[in-house]
Amino acid sequence: MTGWAARAAELYDGRHRRMLIDGEWRDAASGEVIEARDPADGRLLATIPKGGAADIDAAVTAARRAFEGPWSRFTPFERQALLLRIAERVEAEWQDLCLSDTLDMGMPIQRSLANSRRVLGMLRFYAGQAVAIHGHTIANSFPGEIVSMTVREPLGVVGAIIPWNAPIAGSVWKIAPALATGCTVVLKPSEEASLTVLRLARIMQECGLPDGVLNVVTGLGADAGAALAAHPGIDRIAFTGSTETGRAIARAAGGNIKRVSLELGGKSPVILCRDADLDRAIPVAAMAVFANSGQICIAGSRLFVAREIEDEVLSHLADHARGLRLGHGIDPEVDLGPLISARQAARVESYLQRGQDEGARLLTGGARVTPEGLAGHFIQPTIFAGVSDDMTIAREEIFGPVLSVLPFDDPEDALRRANATPYGLAAGVFTRDLGTAHKLAQRLRAGTVWVNMYHAIDPAVPFGGVRMSGHGREGGTEHLDEFLDTKAIWINTD
């Protein structure tokens, strides 16, 4: 047994885990549980509570009590110090947290480990922001000796809902800015990947987070998630997930006009110009879609290639895809792990078939496979050539390792077609021409555009989408605005 496998057996041996409400580790009010299974081999990792509306109500009540009570008396310096303590503990337990992600949702351990700069950076970045929140004095034109100013105040109780494809990063991206600003949180992780989030919550509790400031309710989206989105005691919903669910969240939030931020799906284009450095561009463009087995919202799933270099690009792309190793994520040599579930694998398989039925040419991959000794949900990295813009695989988010290659005649052609989507989350451009890079980056309709790179995310840089990819930003100083209210104060000094 490898070192990672031995530690995996110690971390999760099928025992029950509880959720955190008001500083207590509890079962669901209903007593029901959900099985957490390793998507690579089906092994039972643990059981978790199947929380529902009653548990959400208890968590919101606890979060409100903490917000108006002990947490309101924490100074910015104290919030900063707490976040820095949490960062130290997360760094000390980083390998176990990464292994938990690998077991719970399949992400290869090497990819999990490589996220340390991002996650630890987020905790420390928001710790710095905790002591940098300020208002302004404003010169007004009101008659008399009148002073006017603004103050920034924490919004209140935040409801956060995250998907299963990046539990560590996704939860920290919701929790850290809320704590920095003085808000409290009720977090609902995906029922398909809750174990790492519960482990992270325990770390935060042990670092001195007051009871009720962070509450984690595990359960189904249709039950616990829907109850959280609609709860009148929530001041803001921060959601990451599918566009379809995002619509439902927005509708539910209308009951008490709570603020909503949505980070939704995408069908991100990558434009490979004829002057691109192919030795550098092709591996990056391939992993823009194949990373995390395509289970990532910013996946560069539409690759627009200049017609003059199409044959060369297709050949090298296919070689790269065939060289990727599938297997259990605890193997450090594995490049792609499993899809999260049998349901998701079946969904991706349906797109593979539809692509061929609609006339796309299968260049490589295209099948569900079972690596030796495993029984999970694996899909080969797949490349389709001869794709037209109207094909289903070129229009719909697949959330699997499936790349559509579309030739273009000139940059204007590529730009027009890249923007011909209801989404607008991310985009990539590969070119050696600075003018082309600027022109395409400015005119692509996306929240993030990468030039001669992909997948770069930094705590100081805002991230989010436009159009059906959502609204609001995570990261950067803009993110703090999502958790703060601005109050105007007028003082008559006469």
XYZ file of C-alpha atoms in Angstrom:
494
model
C 0.000 0.000 0.000
C 1.417 3.420 -0.977
C 1.828 6.200 1.559
C -1.151 8.072 0.128
C -3.309 4.929 0.173
C -2.375 4.143 3.765
C -3.235 7.658 4.892
C -6.489 7.507 2.901
C -7.531 4.426 4.861
C -6.836 6.280 8.108
C -8.768 9.393 7.113
C -11.960 7.736 5.940
C -12.960 4.260 7.038
C -16.732 4.437 6.584
C -17.489 6.129 9.908
C -20.230 8.696 10.291
C -19.443 12.435 10.207
C -21.672 15.160 11.665
C -22.392 18.713 10.490
C -21.646 21.932 12.365
C -24.457 24.133 13.719
C -23.939 26.732 16.451
C -20.608 25.225 17.479
C -22.069 21.715 17.897
C -21.506 18.691 15.678
C -24.989 17.394 14.945
C -26.954 14.880 12.950
C -29.842 15.941 10.758
C -33.130 16.607 12.502
C -34.620 13.843 10.362
C -31.905 11.359 11.329
C -31.337 10.547 7.660
C -27.866 10.137 6.179
C -26.099 10.281 2.805
C -23.317 7.928 1.768
C -20.050 9.504 0.653
C -18.275 7.181 -1.783
C -14.951 7.384 -3.588
C -15.866 8.028 -7.256
C -12.770 6.138 -8.413
C -13.607 2.792 -6.829
C -16.985 3.098 -5.113
C -15.573 2.542 -1.626
C -17.686 3.902 1.234
C -15.712 6.758 2.799
C -18.224 7.952 5.375
C -21.841 8.820 5.953
C -22.973 12.415 6.469
C -26.228 13.971 7.701
C -28.980 14.558 5.179
C -29.908 18.003 6.427
C -33.125 19.741 5.499
C -35.175 22.862 6.139
C -35.230 22.408 9.929
C -31.431 22.193 10.055
C -31.051 25.237 7.812
C -33.395 27.185 10.082
C -31.337 26.227 13.153
C -28.118 27.234 11.381
C -29.506 30.599 10.252
C -30.759 31.325 13.777
C -27.313 30.524 15.156
C -25.593 32.674 12.538
C -27.880 35.626 13.309
C -27.269 35.290 17.045
C -23.499 35.196 16.503
C -23.615 38.154 14.107
C -25.484 40.326 16.584
C -23.573 38.973 19.578
C -19.959 37.900 20.130
C -18.810 38.238 16.530
C -19.918 41.881 16.324
C -17.409 42.742 19.052
C -14.409 41.339 17.156
C -12.201 44.156 15.923
C -10.730 44.157 12.405
C -7.373 43.238 13.921
C -8.922 40.275 15.751
C -10.636 39.047 12.574
C -7.337 39.342 10.736
C -5.474 37.418 13.446
C -8.098 34.656 13.350
C -7.841 34.265 9.578
C -4.058 34.105 9.831
C -4.311 31.374 12.498
C -6.640 29.452 10.209
C -4.180 29.835 7.328
C -1.384 28.401 9.491
C -3.483 25.375 10.435
C -4.654 24.815 6.874
C -1.049 24.920 5.715
C -0.030 22.422 8.405
C -2.821 20.027 7.379
C -2.646 20.750 3.663
C -1.771 17.214 2.558
C -4.689 15.679 4.444
C -7.105 18.291 3.085
C -5.904 17.599 -0.454
C -6.172 13.853 0.044
C -9.719 14.371 1.316
C -10.609 16.218 -1.893
C -9.026 13.460 -3.978
C -10.996 10.746 -2.226
C -14.282 12.625 -2.113
C -14.471 13.973 -5.670
C -11.607 12.389 -7.607
C -9.222 15.297 -8.233
C -5.678 13.928 -8.785
C -3.557 14.484 -5.699
C -0.900 16.391 -7.619
C -3.506 18.914 -8.799
C -4.903 19.230 -5.264
C -1.481 19.855 -3.780
C -0.698 22.474 -6.422
C -3.636 24.593 -5.207
C -1.837 25.542 -2.007
C -0.721 28.976 -3.212
C -4.265 29.820 -4.258
C -6.064 28.625 -1.119
C -3.510 29.796 1.435
C -3.196 33.007 -0.548
C -6.942 33.586 -0.265
C -6.919 33.188 3.506
C -3.996 35.580 3.883
C -5.263 38.051 1.300
C -8.638 38.383 3.023
C -6.890 38.594 6.388
C -5.141 41.678 5.031
C -8.412 43.092 3.757
C -10.002 42.785 7.214
C -8.026 45.808 8.423
C -8.380 47.773 5.179
C -12.152 48.375 5.161
C -12.959 52.074 5.294
C -15.478 54.707 4.327
C -14.987 58.272 3.094
C -15.595 61.802 4.196
C -17.511 63.620 1.471
C -17.665 67.331 0.781
C -21.378 68.125 0.491
C -23.230 71.248 -0.706
C -25.844 71.322 2.035
C -26.143 74.735 3.759
C -24.670 75.051 7.228
C -21.837 73.339 9.062
C -22.629 69.816 7.912
C -20.197 66.902 7.868
C -21.045 63.917 5.672
C -19.290 60.590 5.599
C -19.770 56.935 4.795
C -19.029 53.822 6.813
C -18.854 50.235 5.577
C -20.770 47.697 7.627
C -21.029 43.897 7.399
C -24.112 42.817 5.525
C -25.208 40.144 7.997
C -25.821 36.425 7.518
C -24.462 34.950 4.292
C -25.809 31.758 2.768
C -23.168 30.023 0.651
C -23.743 27.099 -1.705
C -20.814 25.430 -3.443
C -20.459 22.600 -5.992
C -18.399 19.430 -5.747
C -15.567 20.126 -8.191
C -13.231 22.108 -5.868
C -14.280 21.737 -2.216
C -11.261 23.361 -0.531
C -10.957 26.368 -2.811
C -14.713 26.781 -3.224
C -15.428 26.879 0.501
C -12.522 29.203 1.370
C -13.571 31.586 -1.414
C -16.965 31.932 0.285
C -15.950 31.828 3.952
C -12.811 33.982 4.090
C -14.237 37.279 2.746
C -17.325 36.862 4.920
C -15.184 36.506 8.037
C -12.921 39.382 6.993
C -15.891 41.755 6.753
C -17.594 40.579 9.943
C -20.405 38.537 8.398
C -21.472 35.080 9.547
C -21.988 32.089 7.265
C -24.267 29.140 6.650
C -22.513 26.943 4.095
C -24.200 24.152 2.150
C -21.606 22.003 0.355
C -22.517 19.619 -2.427
C -23.927 16.330 -1.189
C -21.387 14.673 -3.514
C -18.334 16.237 -1.832
C -18.849 17.393 1.755
C -16.066 15.665 3.658
C -13.278 18.200 3.068
C -15.603 21.069 3.952
C -16.454 19.440 7.281
C -12.757 18.919 7.958
C -12.054 22.572 7.156
C -14.887 23.676 9.463
C -13.358 21.707 12.325
C -10.013 23.417 11.746
C -11.693 26.833 11.850
C -13.571 25.952 15.020
C -10.364 24.771 16.703
C -8.678 28.040 15.719
C -11.126 29.954 17.918
C -14.012 30.859 15.628
C -16.967 31.700 17.894
C -19.980 29.404 17.874
C -22.435 30.152 15.074
C -20.066 32.255 12.959
C -19.612 29.336 10.553
C -22.283 26.677 10.184
C -22.068 23.798 7.699
C -25.256 21.977 6.772
C -24.844 18.905 4.583
C -27.762 17.685 2.500
C -29.361 17.649 -0.912
C -29.580 20.767 -3.012
C -33.303 20.333 -3.537
C -33.853 20.262 0.228
C -31.170 22.063 2.234
C -29.960 24.230 -0.654
C -33.438 25.369 -1.619
C -34.301 26.124 2.016
C -31.157 28.228 2.391
C -31.802 30.225 -0.775
C -35.361 31.031 0.263
C -34.746 31.620 3.991
C -35.880 35.096 5.110
C -33.073 35.270 7.672
C -30.360 35.239 4.999
C -29.068 38.632 3.830
C -27.009 37.381 0.912
C -26.696 34.208 -1.157
C -23.341 33.381 -2.735
C -23.787 30.523 -5.183
C -21.425 28.613 -7.448
C -22.873 25.950 -9.709
C -24.886 25.322 -12.827
C -26.771 28.016 -14.696
C -30.011 26.094 -14.305
C -29.682 25.961 -10.526
C -28.553 29.596 -10.505
C -31.890 30.615 -12.019
C -33.725 28.758 -9.250
C -31.519 30.405 -6.594
C -32.253 33.863 -8.008
C -36.000 33.204 -7.985
C -35.946 31.888 -4.414
C -33.895 34.851 -3.220
C -36.609 37.258 -4.321
C -38.719 36.529 -1.261
C -36.863 38.976 0.978
C -34.900 40.693 -1.837
C -31.645 39.238 -0.525
C -28.482 40.036 -2.425
C -27.312 37.346 -4.812
C -23.991 36.597 -6.476
C -23.874 33.807 -9.050
C -20.810 32.083 -10.481
C -22.312 29.810 -13.085
C -21.412 27.698 -16.095
C -19.520 28.436 -19.249
C -18.613 27.327 -22.745
C -15.290 29.078 -22.817
C -13.505 29.711 -26.135
C -9.763 29.457 -26.677
C -8.400 31.105 -29.836
C -5.187 29.648 -31.257
C -3.823 32.110 -33.828
C -1.592 31.048 -36.694
C 1.448 32.759 -35.153
C 1.075 31.062 -31.759
C 4.008 29.240 -30.195
C 2.533 25.764 -30.598
C 5.069 24.004 -28.370
C 3.823 26.137 -25.482
C 0.218 26.609 -26.537
C -0.913 23.064 -27.280
C -0.265 21.526 -23.826
C -1.930 24.523 -22.162
C -4.905 24.497 -24.532
C -5.347 20.755 -23.982
C -5.320 21.022 -20.193
C -7.622 24.046 -20.382
C -10.360 21.481 -20.933
C -8.918 18.204 -19.638
C -7.823 19.458 -16.188
C -9.953 17.955 -13.413
C -11.439 15.690 -16.109
C -13.216 18.700 -17.587
C -15.204 19.244 -14.396
C -14.437 22.922 -14.103
C -16.575 25.935 -14.942
C -13.819 27.710 -16.896
C -12.977 24.683 -19.065
C -11.756 25.867 -22.462
C -14.015 23.459 -24.306
C -14.156 25.313 -27.671
C -10.763 25.558 -29.362
C -10.767 27.887 -32.364
C -7.714 27.093 -34.527
C -6.416 29.099 -37.482
C -7.142 26.993 -40.555
C -3.506 27.190 -41.769
C -2.265 25.257 -38.716
C -5.297 23.040 -38.054
C -3.754 19.737 -39.168
C -0.591 20.268 -37.148
C -2.549 21.303 -34.073
C -4.905 18.327 -34.297
C -2.005 15.907 -34.550
C -0.229 17.312 -31.504
C -3.445 17.641 -29.490
C -4.293 14.007 -30.121
C -0.804 12.913 -29.056
C -1.112 14.935 -25.862
C -4.533 13.508 -25.025
C -3.423 9.929 -25.639
C -0.489 10.448 -23.300
C -2.659 11.412 -20.333
C -2.932 8.721 -17.689
C -6.318 7.912 -16.109
C -6.597 6.330 -12.691
C -7.214 6.805 -8.995
C -6.211 10.286 -7.938
C -4.048 9.074 -5.033
C -1.537 7.797 -7.608
C 0.885 10.728 -8.112
C 1.412 9.655 -11.744
C -2.270 10.044 -12.652
C -3.268 13.013 -14.834
C -7.061 12.550 -14.918
C -9.255 11.098 -12.225
C -12.865 9.933 -12.400
C -15.988 11.930 -13.000
C -17.900 12.589 -9.830
C -20.734 10.098 -10.356
C -22.336 7.526 -12.623
C -24.970 10.124 -13.489
C -22.363 12.634 -14.645
C -20.502 9.971 -16.622
C -23.711 8.984 -18.374
C -24.395 12.623 -19.177
C -20.964 13.047 -20.755
C -21.405 9.789 -22.681
C -24.597 11.152 -24.176
C -22.665 14.142 -25.546
C -20.008 11.844 -26.995
C -22.681 9.995 -28.917
C -24.486 13.136 -29.953
C -21.295 14.669 -31.313
C -20.818 11.696 -33.612
C -24.495 11.567 -34.562
C -24.351 15.240 -35.617
C -21.330 14.661 -37.838
C -18.303 15.621 -35.776
C -15.160 13.537 -36.357
C -13.907 11.693 -33.288
C -10.155 12.276 -33.279
C -9.307 10.471 -30.053
C -10.997 9.169 -26.924
C -14.755 9.042 -26.935
C -15.354 6.145 -24.570
C -16.019 5.289 -20.971
C -13.205 3.168 -19.535
C -12.381 1.304 -16.335
C -8.721 1.436 -15.311
C -7.380 -1.808 -13.912
C -8.454 -2.495 -10.353
C -11.033 0.299 -10.281
C -14.784 0.510 -10.760
C -15.317 4.229 -11.044
C -16.609 6.683 -13.594
C -13.840 7.399 -16.095
C -14.107 9.037 -19.519
C -11.185 9.163 -21.938
C -9.924 12.645 -22.860
C -11.834 13.248 -26.071
C -11.207 15.497 -29.061
C -13.723 16.176 -31.824
C -12.631 17.705 -35.131
C -14.863 18.876 -37.943
C -17.118 20.608 -35.427
C -19.512 23.324 -36.560
C -20.827 26.089 -34.324
C -24.384 24.756 -34.354
C -23.506 21.288 -33.015
C -24.659 20.468 -29.504
C -21.120 19.739 -28.297
C -20.086 23.244 -29.382
C -23.019 24.973 -27.680
C -23.752 23.238 -24.377
C -21.632 22.905 -21.267
C -20.593 19.252 -20.990
C -18.558 19.312 -17.763
C -16.365 16.481 -18.929
C -13.051 15.967 -20.786
C -14.438 16.807 -24.232
C -12.819 19.303 -26.615
C -14.419 20.689 -29.783
C -11.931 21.992 -32.368
C -13.298 24.613 -34.763
C -11.181 26.104 -37.595
C -11.342 29.831 -38.364
C -10.199 31.981 -41.279
C -9.146 35.222 -39.565
C -9.227 36.722 -36.047
C -12.466 38.624 -36.732
C -14.130 35.336 -37.678
C -12.851 33.686 -34.508
C -13.955 36.621 -32.350
C -17.476 36.709 -33.753
C -17.973 32.982 -33.260
C -16.327 32.890 -29.843
C -18.805 35.505 -28.630
C -21.792 33.703 -30.176
C -22.758 32.011 -26.910
C -25.077 32.913 -24.035
C -22.172 32.339 -21.639
C -19.289 34.629 -20.744
C -17.108 33.214 -18.001
C -13.607 32.896 -19.463
C -11.625 32.890 -22.690
C -8.085 32.309 -23.885
C -5.927 33.689 -26.693
C -2.616 32.373 -28.012
C -0.633 34.703 -30.265
C 2.817 36.297 -30.512
C 1.344 39.534 -31.845
C 0.771 42.094 -29.096
C -1.781 44.011 -31.162
C -3.833 40.880 -31.820
C -3.652 39.957 -28.139
C -4.974 43.358 -27.020
C -7.670 43.479 -29.669
C -9.071 40.033 -28.891
C -8.764 40.391 -25.115
C -10.700 43.655 -25.139
C -13.471 42.410 -27.410
C -14.059 38.922 -26.037
C -17.206 38.927 -23.914
C -15.949 37.157 -20.819
C -15.220 37.948 -17.198
C -11.631 36.707 -17.558
C -9.370 36.549 -20.616
C -6.005 34.802 -20.481
C -3.347 35.486 -23.131
C -0.715 32.807 -23.773
C -1.811 31.042 -20.587
C -4.917 29.593 -18.962
C -6.382 28.761 -15.526
C -4.477 31.499 -13.670
C -6.406 32.626 -10.584
C -5.029 34.874 -7.858
C -6.715 36.134 -4.666
C -6.008 39.760 -5.611
C -7.577 39.492 -9.073
C -11.374 39.537 -9.490
C -13.045 36.515 -11.064
C -16.595 36.076 -12.354
C -18.800 35.964 -15.420
C -21.128 37.970 -17.592
C -24.405 37.063 -19.262
C -25.561 33.534 -18.334
C -22.275 32.831 -16.576
C -23.501 34.905 -13.665
C -22.806 38.198 -11.946
C -20.743 39.415 -9.023
C -17.027 38.904 -8.498
C -14.926 36.692 -6.261
C -11.347 37.710 -5.519
C -9.827 41.155 -5.401
C -11.070 44.110 -3.406
C -14.307 44.004 -5.428
C -15.215 40.803 -3.620
C -15.404 42.575 -0.274
C -18.144 44.853 -1.614
C -20.399 41.798 -1.909
C -20.360 41.464 1.904
C -20.624 45.112 2.925
C -23.305 47.771 3.131
C -22.523 51.469 2.777
C -24.134 53.776 5.333
C -24.180 57.555 4.858
C -23.902 59.646 8.045
C -24.749 63.359 8.264
C -23.694 65.459 11.283
C -24.818 69.008 11.941
C -21.921 70.578 13.850
C -23.648 73.982 14.418
